[in-house]
PDB file of C-alpha atoms and ligand atoms in Angstrom:
ATOM      1  CA  UNK A   9       0.000   0.000   0.000  1.00  0.00           C
ATOM      2  CA  UNK A  10       1.321   3.499  -0.877  1.00  0.00           C
ATOM      3  CA  UNK A  11       2.547   5.462   2.148  1.00  0.00           C
ATOM      4  CA  UNK A  12       0.341   8.478   2.963  1.00  0.00           C
ATOM      5  CA  UNK A  13       1.945  11.703   1.808  1.00  0.00           C
ATOM      6  CA  UNK A  14       1.685  14.620   4.226  1.00  0.00           C
ATOM      7  CA  UNK A  15       2.777  17.717   2.313  1.00  0.00           C
ATOM      8  CA  UNK A  16       2.234  20.085   5.250  1.00  0.00           C
ATOM      9  CA  UNK A  17       4.502  17.956   7.411  1.00  0.00           C
ATOM     10  CA  UNK A  18       7.117  17.647   4.662  1.00  0.00           C
ATOM     11  CA  UNK A  19       7.444  21.416   4.199  1.00  0.00           C
ATOM     12  CA  UNK A  20       7.559  21.892   7.971  1.00  0.00           C
ATOM     13  CA  UNK A  21      10.421  19.411   8.308  1.00  0.00           C
ATOM     14  CA  UNK A  22      12.257  21.111   5.443  1.00  0.00           C
ATOM     15  CA  UNK A  23      11.901  24.561   7.058  1.00  0.00           C
ATOM     16  CA  UNK A  24      12.988  23.216  10.451  1.00  0.00           C
ATOM     17  CA  UNK A  25      16.124  21.751   8.843  1.00  0.00           C
ATOM     18  CA  UNK A  26      17.158  25.321   7.941  1.00  0.00           C
ATOM     19  CA  UNK A  27      17.051  26.574  11.539  1.00  0.00           C
ATOM     20  CA  UNK A  28      20.515  27.222  12.998  1.00  0.00           C
ATOM     21  CA  UNK A  29      21.974  27.451  16.514  1.00  0.00           C
ATOM     22  CA  UNK A  30      21.260  30.622  18.504  1.00  0.00           C
ATOM     23  CA  UNK A  31      18.466  31.798  16.247  1.00  0.00           C
ATOM     24  CA  UNK A  32      15.421  33.617  17.577  1.00  0.00           C
ATOM     25  CA  UNK A  33      12.580  31.795  15.812  1.00  0.00           C
ATOM     26  CA  UNK A  34       8.965  32.946  15.495  1.00  0.00           C
ATOM     27  CA  UNK A  35       6.343  30.215  15.677  1.00  0.00           C
ATOM     28  CA  UNK A  36       3.174  30.472  13.618  1.00  0.00           C
ATOM     29  CA  UNK A  37      -0.266  29.095  14.364  1.00  0.00           C
ATOM     30  CA  UNK A  38      -2.184  26.262  12.702  1.00  0.00           C
ATOM     31  CA  UNK A  39      -1.724  22.648  11.687  1.00  0.00           C
ATOM     32  CA  UNK A  40       1.340  23.292   9.491  1.00  0.00           C
ATOM     33  CA  UNK A  41       3.023  25.484  12.098  1.00  0.00           C
ATOM     34  CA  UNK A  42       2.394  22.716  14.643  1.00  0.00           C
ATOM     35  CA  UNK A  43       4.429  20.259  12.529  1.00  0.00           C
ATOM     36  CA  UNK A  44       7.234  22.833  12.443  1.00  0.00           C
ATOM     37  CA  UNK A  45       7.147  23.216  16.238  1.00  0.00           C
ATOM     38  CA  UNK A  46       7.203  19.438  16.641  1.00  0.00           C
ATOM     39  CA  UNK A  47      10.253  19.099  14.397  1.00  0.00           C
ATOM     40  CA  UNK A  48      12.106  21.946  16.151  1.00  0.00           C
ATOM     41  CA  UNK A  49      11.490  20.208  19.472  1.00  0.00           C
ATOM     42  CA  UNK A  50      12.799  16.948  17.993  1.00  0.00           C
ATOM     43  CA  UNK A  51      15.956  18.667  16.747  1.00  0.00           C
ATOM     44  CA  UNK A  52      16.472  20.297  20.144  1.00  0.00           C
ATOM     45  CA  UNK A  53      16.149  16.933  21.903  1.00  0.00           C
ATOM     46  CA  UNK A  54      18.044  14.760  19.460  1.00  0.00           C
ATOM     47  CA  UNK A  55      20.549  17.155  17.891  1.00  0.00           C
ATOM     48  CA  UNK A  56      21.077  19.652  20.737  1.00  0.00           C
ATOM     49  CA  UNK A  57      19.762  22.545  18.639  1.00  0.00           C
ATOM     50  CA  UNK A  58      19.916  25.721  20.748  1.00  0.00           C
ATOM     51  CA  UNK A  59      17.248  28.304  19.950  1.00  0.00           C
ATOM     52  CA  UNK A  60      14.730  30.570  21.599  1.00  0.00           C
ATOM     53  CA  UNK A  61      11.238  30.992  20.202  1.00  0.00           C
ATOM     54  CA  UNK A  62       8.513  33.638  20.140  1.00  0.00           C
ATOM     55  CA  UNK A  63       4.926  32.514  19.619  1.00  0.00           C
ATOM     56  CA  UNK A  64       2.270  34.144  17.425  1.00  0.00           C
ATOM     57  CA  UNK A  65      -0.570  32.896  19.652  1.00  0.00           C
ATOM     58  CA  UNK A  66      -1.333  31.454  23.045  1.00  0.00           C
ATOM     59  CA  UNK A  67      -2.075  28.149  21.298  1.00  0.00           C
ATOM     60  CA  UNK A  68       1.360  27.869  19.665  1.00  0.00           C
ATOM     61  CA  UNK A  69       3.046  29.080  22.856  1.00  0.00           C
ATOM     62  CA  UNK A  70       1.419  26.281  24.846  1.00  0.00           C
ATOM     63  CA  UNK A  71       2.297  23.662  22.236  1.00  0.00           C
ATOM     64  CA  UNK A  72       5.929  24.816  22.085  1.00  0.00           C
ATOM     65  CA  UNK A  73       6.322  24.953  25.858  1.00  0.00           C
ATOM     66  CA  UNK A  74       4.673  21.564  26.179  1.00  0.00           C
ATOM     67  CA  UNK A  75       7.364  20.166  23.885  1.00  0.00           C
ATOM     68  CA  UNK A  76      10.199  21.739  25.858  1.00  0.00           C
ATOM     69  CA  UNK A  77      11.006  24.762  23.678  1.00  0.00           C
ATOM     70  CA  UNK A  78      11.932  28.033  25.365  1.00  0.00           C
ATOM     71  CA  UNK A  79       9.298  30.652  24.514  1.00  0.00           C
ATOM     72  CA  UNK A  80      10.011  34.301  25.235  1.00  0.00           C
ATOM     73  CA  UNK A  81       7.346  37.008  25.408  1.00  0.00           C
ATOM     74  CA  UNK A  82       6.789  39.093  22.299  1.00  0.00           C
ATOM     75  CA  UNK A  83       7.290  42.195  24.486  1.00  0.00           C
ATOM     76  CA  UNK A  84      10.953  41.216  24.949  1.00  0.00           C
ATOM     77  CA  UNK A  85      11.778  40.885  21.267  1.00  0.00           C
ATOM     78  CA  UNK A  86      13.150  43.570  18.980  1.00  0.00           C
ATOM     79  CA  UNK A  87      14.036  41.346  16.027  1.00  0.00           C
ATOM     80  CA  UNK A  88      13.830  37.722  14.924  1.00  0.00           C
ATOM     81  CA  UNK A  89      16.062  35.669  12.654  1.00  0.00           C
ATOM     82  CA  UNK A  90      13.223  33.631  11.238  1.00  0.00           C
ATOM     83  CA  UNK A  91       9.430  33.473  11.408  1.00  0.00           C
ATOM     84  CA  UNK A  92       7.717  30.350  10.098  1.00  0.00           C
ATOM     85  CA  UNK A  93       3.970  30.085   9.575  1.00  0.00           C
ATOM     86  CA  UNK A  94       1.285  28.661   7.315  1.00  0.00           C
ATOM     87  CA  UNK A  95      -1.167  30.610   5.166  1.00  0.00           C
ATOM     88  CA  UNK A  96      -4.686  30.188   3.810  1.00  0.00           C
ATOM     89  CA  UNK A  97      -3.953  31.579   0.346  1.00  0.00           C
ATOM     90  CA  UNK A  98      -0.781  32.412  -1.601  1.00  0.00           C
ATOM     91  CA  UNK A  99      -0.730  34.287  -4.928  1.00  0.00           C
ATOM     92  CA  UNK A 100       1.955  34.172  -7.636  1.00  0.00           C
ATOM     93  CA  UNK A 101       3.482  37.409  -6.339  1.00  0.00           C
ATOM     94  CA  UNK A 102       3.795  35.893  -2.821  1.00  0.00           C
ATOM     95  CA  UNK A 103       0.972  37.917  -1.284  1.00  0.00           C
ATOM     96  CA  UNK A 104      -0.649  35.890   1.502  1.00  0.00           C
ATOM     97  CA  UNK A 105      -4.049  35.631   3.115  1.00  0.00           C
ATOM     98  CA  UNK A 106      -3.826  34.569   6.752  1.00  0.00           C
ATOM     99  CA  UNK A 107      -5.946  34.621   9.843  1.00  0.00           C
ATOM    100  CA  UNK A 108      -8.206  31.605  10.225  1.00  0.00           C
ATOM    101  CA  UNK A 109      -6.626  31.466  13.710  1.00  0.00           C
ATOM    102  CA  UNK A 110      -7.690  35.093  14.404  1.00  0.00           C
ATOM    103  CA  UNK A 111      -4.504  36.486  16.029  1.00  0.00           C
ATOM    104  CA  UNK A 112      -3.477  38.578  13.049  1.00  0.00           C
ATOM    105  CA  UNK A 113      -1.717  41.389  14.822  1.00  0.00           C
ATOM    106  CA  UNK A 114       0.809  39.091  16.485  1.00  0.00           C
ATOM    107  CA  UNK A 115       1.396  37.204  13.228  1.00  0.00           C
ATOM    108  CA  UNK A 116       2.027  40.373  11.247  1.00  0.00           C
ATOM    109  CA  UNK A 117       4.278  41.858  13.949  1.00  0.00           C
ATOM    110  CA  UNK A 118       6.483  38.763  13.878  1.00  0.00           C
ATOM    111  CA  UNK A 119       6.493  38.602  10.072  1.00  0.00           C
ATOM    112  CA  UNK A 120       7.555  42.249   9.857  1.00  0.00           C
ATOM    113  CA  UNK A 121      10.219  42.005  12.592  1.00  0.00           C
ATOM    114  CA  UNK A 122      11.883  38.941  11.132  1.00  0.00           C
ATOM    115  CA  UNK A 123      14.922  38.807   8.840  1.00  0.00           C
ATOM    116  CA  UNK A 124      13.367  35.832   7.043  1.00  0.00           C
ATOM    117  CA  UNK A 125       9.706  34.802   6.822  1.00  0.00           C
ATOM    118  CA  UNK A 126       9.153  31.259   5.580  1.00  0.00           C
ATOM    119  CA  UNK A 127       5.599  30.362   4.584  1.00  0.00           C
ATOM    120  CA  UNK A 128       4.645  26.695   4.566  1.00  0.00           C
ATOM    121  CA  UNK A 129       1.751  25.500   2.401  1.00  0.00           C
ATOM    122  CA  UNK A 130       0.531  22.593   0.356  1.00  0.00           C
ATOM    123  CA  UNK A 131      -0.501  23.336  -3.193  1.00  0.00           C
ATOM    124  CA  UNK A 132      -4.211  23.602  -2.274  1.00  0.00           C
ATOM    125  CA  UNK A 133      -3.339  27.088  -0.936  1.00  0.00           C
ATOM    126  CA  UNK A 134      -2.221  28.514  -4.303  1.00  0.00           C
ATOM    127  CA  UNK A 135      -4.720  31.023  -5.733  1.00  0.00           C
ATOM    128  CA  UNK A 136      -5.000  33.564  -8.539  1.00  0.00           C
ATOM    129  CA  UNK A 137      -6.228  36.346  -6.285  1.00  0.00           C
ATOM    130  CA  UNK A 138      -6.490  37.105  -2.584  1.00  0.00           C
ATOM    131  CA  UNK A 139      -9.970  36.298  -1.296  1.00  0.00           C
ATOM    132  CA  UNK A 140     -10.550  33.563  -3.895  1.00  0.00           C
ATOM    133  CA  UNK A 141     -11.319  30.818  -1.377  1.00  0.00           C
ATOM    134  CA  UNK A 142     -11.733  32.612   1.947  1.00  0.00           C
ATOM    135  CA  UNK A 143     -13.152  35.909   3.188  1.00  0.00           C
ATOM    136  CA  UNK A 144     -10.609  38.507   4.324  1.00  0.00           C
ATOM    137  CA  UNK A 145     -10.330  38.495   8.141  1.00  0.00           C
ATOM    138  CA  UNK A 146     -10.237  41.957   9.659  1.00  0.00           C
ATOM    139  CA  UNK A 147      -9.388  42.266  13.356  1.00  0.00           C
ATOM    140  CA  UNK A 148     -11.269  45.222  14.867  1.00  0.00           C
ATOM    141  CA  UNK A 149     -11.475  47.023  18.188  1.00  0.00           C
ATOM    142  CA  UNK A 150     -14.730  45.767  19.744  1.00  0.00           C
ATOM    143  CA  UNK A 151     -16.341  49.214  20.087  1.00  0.00           C
ATOM    144  CA  UNK A 152     -15.443  50.069  16.466  1.00  0.00           C
ATOM    145  CA  UNK A 153     -16.897  47.058  14.673  1.00  0.00           C
ATOM    146  CA  UNK A 154     -20.044  48.721  13.252  1.00  0.00           C
ATOM    147  CA  UNK A 155     -18.119  51.732  11.939  1.00  0.00           C
ATOM    148  CA  UNK A 156     -15.397  49.520  10.467  1.00  0.00           C
ATOM    149  CA  UNK A 157     -18.021  47.254   8.862  1.00  0.00           C
ATOM    150  CA  UNK A 158     -19.611  50.332   7.265  1.00  0.00           C
ATOM    151  CA  UNK A 159     -16.228  51.560   5.953  1.00  0.00           C
ATOM    152  CA  UNK A 160     -15.412  48.125   4.523  1.00  0.00           C
ATOM    153  CA  UNK A 161     -18.847  47.913   2.875  1.00  0.00           C
ATOM    154  CA  UNK A 162     -18.135  51.280   1.230  1.00  0.00           C
ATOM    155  CA  UNK A 163     -15.108  49.753  -0.531  1.00  0.00           C
ATOM    156  CA  UNK A 164     -17.130  46.739  -1.726  1.00  0.00           C
ATOM    157  CA  UNK A 165     -16.926  44.256   1.148  1.00  0.00           C
ATOM    158  CA  UNK A 166     -19.741  42.048   2.384  1.00  0.00           C
ATOM    159  CA  UNK A 167     -19.690  40.084   5.586  1.00  0.00           C
ATOM    160  CA  UNK A 168     -20.158  40.048   9.324  1.00  0.00           C
ATOM    161  CA  UNK A 169     -18.512  39.317  12.654  1.00  0.00           C
ATOM    162  CA  UNK A 170     -16.909  35.890  12.931  1.00  0.00           C
ATOM    163  CA  UNK A 171     -18.829  33.523  15.241  1.00  0.00           C
ATOM    164  CA  UNK A 172     -17.003  31.500  17.876  1.00  0.00           C
ATOM    165  CA  UNK A 173     -16.305  27.794  17.363  1.00  0.00           C
ATOM    166  CA  UNK A 174     -19.542  26.668  19.022  1.00  0.00           C
ATOM    167  CA  UNK A 175     -21.591  29.223  17.086  1.00  0.00           C
ATOM    168  CA  UNK A 176     -23.258  30.654  20.189  1.00  0.00           C
ATOM    169  CA  UNK A 177     -21.173  33.830  20.442  1.00  0.00           C
ATOM    170  CA  UNK A 178     -18.401  35.797  18.745  1.00  0.00           C
ATOM    171  CA  UNK A 179     -14.779  34.878  18.067  1.00  0.00           C
ATOM    172  CA  UNK A 180     -12.488  36.984  20.258  1.00  0.00           C
ATOM    173  CA  UNK A 181      -8.711  37.222  19.756  1.00  0.00           C
ATOM    174  CA  UNK A 182      -6.265  36.640  22.612  1.00  0.00           C
ATOM    175  CA  UNK A 183      -6.131  40.372  23.311  1.00  0.00           C
ATOM    176  CA  UNK A 184      -9.851  41.040  22.987  1.00  0.00           C
ATOM    177  CA  UNK A 185     -10.426  42.085  19.349  1.00  0.00           C
ATOM    178  CA  UNK A 186     -13.402  40.939  17.270  1.00  0.00           C
ATOM    179  CA  UNK A 187     -12.973  39.660  13.705  1.00  0.00           C
ATOM    180  CA  UNK A 188     -14.953  40.627  10.599  1.00  0.00           C
ATOM    181  CA  UNK A 189     -14.851  38.106   7.738  1.00  0.00           C
ATOM    182  CA  UNK A 190     -15.401  40.101   4.543  1.00  0.00           C
ATOM    183  CA  UNK A 191     -15.824  38.945   0.925  1.00  0.00           C
ATOM    184  CA  UNK A 192     -15.120  41.071  -2.143  1.00  0.00           C
ATOM    185  CA  UNK A 193     -15.818  40.841  -5.876  1.00  0.00           C
ATOM    186  CA  UNK A 194     -13.654  38.621  -8.076  1.00  0.00           C
ATOM    187  CA  UNK A 195     -11.792  41.594  -9.532  1.00  0.00           C
ATOM    188  CA  UNK A 196     -10.323  42.931  -6.277  1.00  0.00           C
ATOM    189  CA  UNK A 197      -6.675  43.884  -6.285  1.00  0.00           C
ATOM    190  CA  UNK A 198      -5.037  42.489  -3.118  1.00  0.00           C
ATOM    191  CA  UNK A 199      -2.445  45.273  -2.936  1.00  0.00           C
ATOM    192  CA  UNK A 200      -5.013  48.050  -3.284  1.00  0.00           C
ATOM    193  CA  UNK A 201      -7.243  46.396  -0.684  1.00  0.00           C
ATOM    194  CA  UNK A 202      -4.249  46.066   1.668  1.00  0.00           C
ATOM    195  CA  UNK A 203      -3.737  49.852   1.519  1.00  0.00           C
ATOM    196  CA  UNK A 204      -7.452  50.593   1.822  1.00  0.00           C
ATOM    197  CA  UNK A 205      -7.835  48.405   4.923  1.00  0.00           C
ATOM    198  CA  UNK A 206      -4.677  49.864   6.495  1.00  0.00           C
ATOM    199  CA  UNK A 207      -6.288  53.309   6.258  1.00  0.00           C
ATOM    200  CA  UNK A 208      -9.544  52.477   8.095  1.00  0.00           C
ATOM    201  CA  UNK A 209      -9.598  53.667  11.734  1.00  0.00           C
ATOM    202  CA  UNK A 210     -10.581  50.944  14.197  1.00  0.00           C
ATOM    203  CA  UNK A 211      -8.903  48.172  12.170  1.00  0.00           C
ATOM    204  CA  UNK A 212      -6.311  46.543  14.411  1.00  0.00           C
ATOM    205  CA  UNK A 213      -4.933  44.333  11.615  1.00  0.00           C
ATOM    206  CA  UNK A 214      -6.123  42.317   8.628  1.00  0.00           C
ATOM    207  CA  UNK A 215      -5.213  39.097   6.875  1.00  0.00           C
ATOM    208  CA  UNK A 216      -3.492  40.390   3.726  1.00  0.00           C
ATOM    209  CA  UNK A 217       0.278  39.976   4.117  1.00  0.00           C
ATOM    210  CA  UNK A 218       1.910  41.787   1.189  1.00  0.00           C
ATOM    211  CA  UNK A 219       5.688  41.981   0.606  1.00  0.00           C
ATOM    212  CA  UNK A 220       6.472  40.134   3.837  1.00  0.00           C
ATOM    213  CA  UNK A 221       7.225  36.516   2.865  1.00  0.00           C
ATOM    214  CA  UNK A 222      10.852  35.863   1.909  1.00  0.00           C
ATOM    215  CA  UNK A 223      10.349  32.207   0.919  1.00  0.00           C
ATOM    216  CA  UNK A 224       7.318  30.060   0.224  1.00  0.00           C
ATOM    217  CA  UNK A 225       7.705  26.300   0.581  1.00  0.00           C
ATOM    218  CA  UNK A 226       5.019  24.516  -1.425  1.00  0.00           C
ATOM    219  CA  UNK A 227       4.452  20.830  -0.864  1.00  0.00           C
ATOM    220  CA  UNK A 228       2.799  18.751  -3.580  1.00  0.00           C
ATOM    221  CA  UNK A 229       2.714  14.961  -3.796  1.00  0.00           C
ATOM    222  CA  UNK A 230       5.833  14.566  -1.697  1.00  0.00           C
ATOM    223  CA  UNK A 231       7.849  17.185  -3.617  1.00  0.00           C
ATOM    224  CA  UNK A 232       8.803  20.625  -2.290  1.00  0.00           C
ATOM    225  CA  UNK A 233       9.021  23.715  -4.442  1.00  0.00           C
ATOM    226  CA  UNK A 234      10.667  26.811  -2.899  1.00  0.00           C
ATOM    227  CA  UNK A 235       9.832  30.288  -4.192  1.00  0.00           C
ATOM    228  CA  UNK A 236      12.047  33.130  -3.031  1.00  0.00           C
ATOM    229  CA  UNK A 237      11.356  36.837  -2.879  1.00  0.00           C
ATOM    230  CA  UNK A 238      13.411  38.792  -5.385  1.00  0.00           C
ATOM    231  CA  UNK A 239      15.802  41.318  -3.820  1.00  0.00           C
ATOM    232  CA  UNK A 240      14.156  44.735  -3.207  1.00  0.00           C
TER     233      UNK A 240
HETATM  234  C1  5RP B   5      -3.581  31.253  11.376  1.00  0.00           C
HETATM  235  C2  5RP B   5      -3.106  31.146   9.988  1.00  0.00           C
HETATM  236  C3  5RP B   5      -2.691  29.790   9.518  1.00  0.00           C
HETATM  237  O1  5RP B   5      -1.346  29.842   9.193  1.00  0.00           O
HETATM  238  C4  5RP B   5      -3.509  29.401   8.325  1.00  0.00           C
HETATM  239  O2  5RP B   5      -4.879  29.392   8.709  1.00  0.00           O
HETATM  240  C5  5RP B   5      -3.104  28.017   7.783  1.00  0.00           C
HETATM  241  O3  5RP B   5      -3.468  27.018   8.688  1.00  0.00           O
HETATM  242  P1  5RP B   5      -3.095  25.500   8.423  1.00  0.00           P
HETATM  243  O4  5RP B   5      -1.603  25.379   8.520  1.00  0.00           O
HETATM  244  O5  5RP B   5      -3.805  24.765   9.544  1.00  0.00           O
HETATM  245  O6  5RP B   5      -3.614  25.110   7.071  1.00  0.00           O
HETATM  246  O7  5RP B   5      -3.024  32.105   9.258  1.00  0.00           O
HETATM  247  O8  5RP B   5      -3.994  32.559  11.672  1.00  0.00           O
END
């Protein structure tokens, strides 16, 4: 019987193999990031890899600590060597859509502060345009949600507040923001929308990550394709 191929795990192992001693490593959130954390912990245990980590969410912090990795608070970090995370969508120009895990502001802070940002995906995440498969998550200050919703509707968005997992309340981020999930027409330009959302007061952060990824590792049928950002 053919062995099951796990492309998310394969790209995570590949990225973890590139981590070097004494690096400060940012940990993403989600199933692919969890494989990366697992492999880092294995390398620490079996190969004596010495690193410190910074987590993008309480969930990844708990997983990393549970596996024996040292996790330092984001407040104590001024720069990172490497941030590694998954994504929900990736376009040809390496723009990402992220945020099914809600904690966008931490993810974008780590991506921006890091020398290298590796994005780990399987090929189901490749899209022609941002917003093709998922709504755009927009993290908002709780008291601002109606005004932000109105501003996003004015630029063509449709959507509502994200419900919590049990569907009987609202999703709340680890620092108390609410999340709007907003869909746009097929002809939206991800870069333009990025700028438009950045300019709306009350938006804490949103899921479009433009010009941040330095490498994308794409797993497909056991093979890994690496796309690198061209020098600025
Ligand atoms: C969390 C994210 C995740 O990286 C994204 O949702 C991908 O998740 P997975 O690795 O489970 O497919 O952006 O906010």
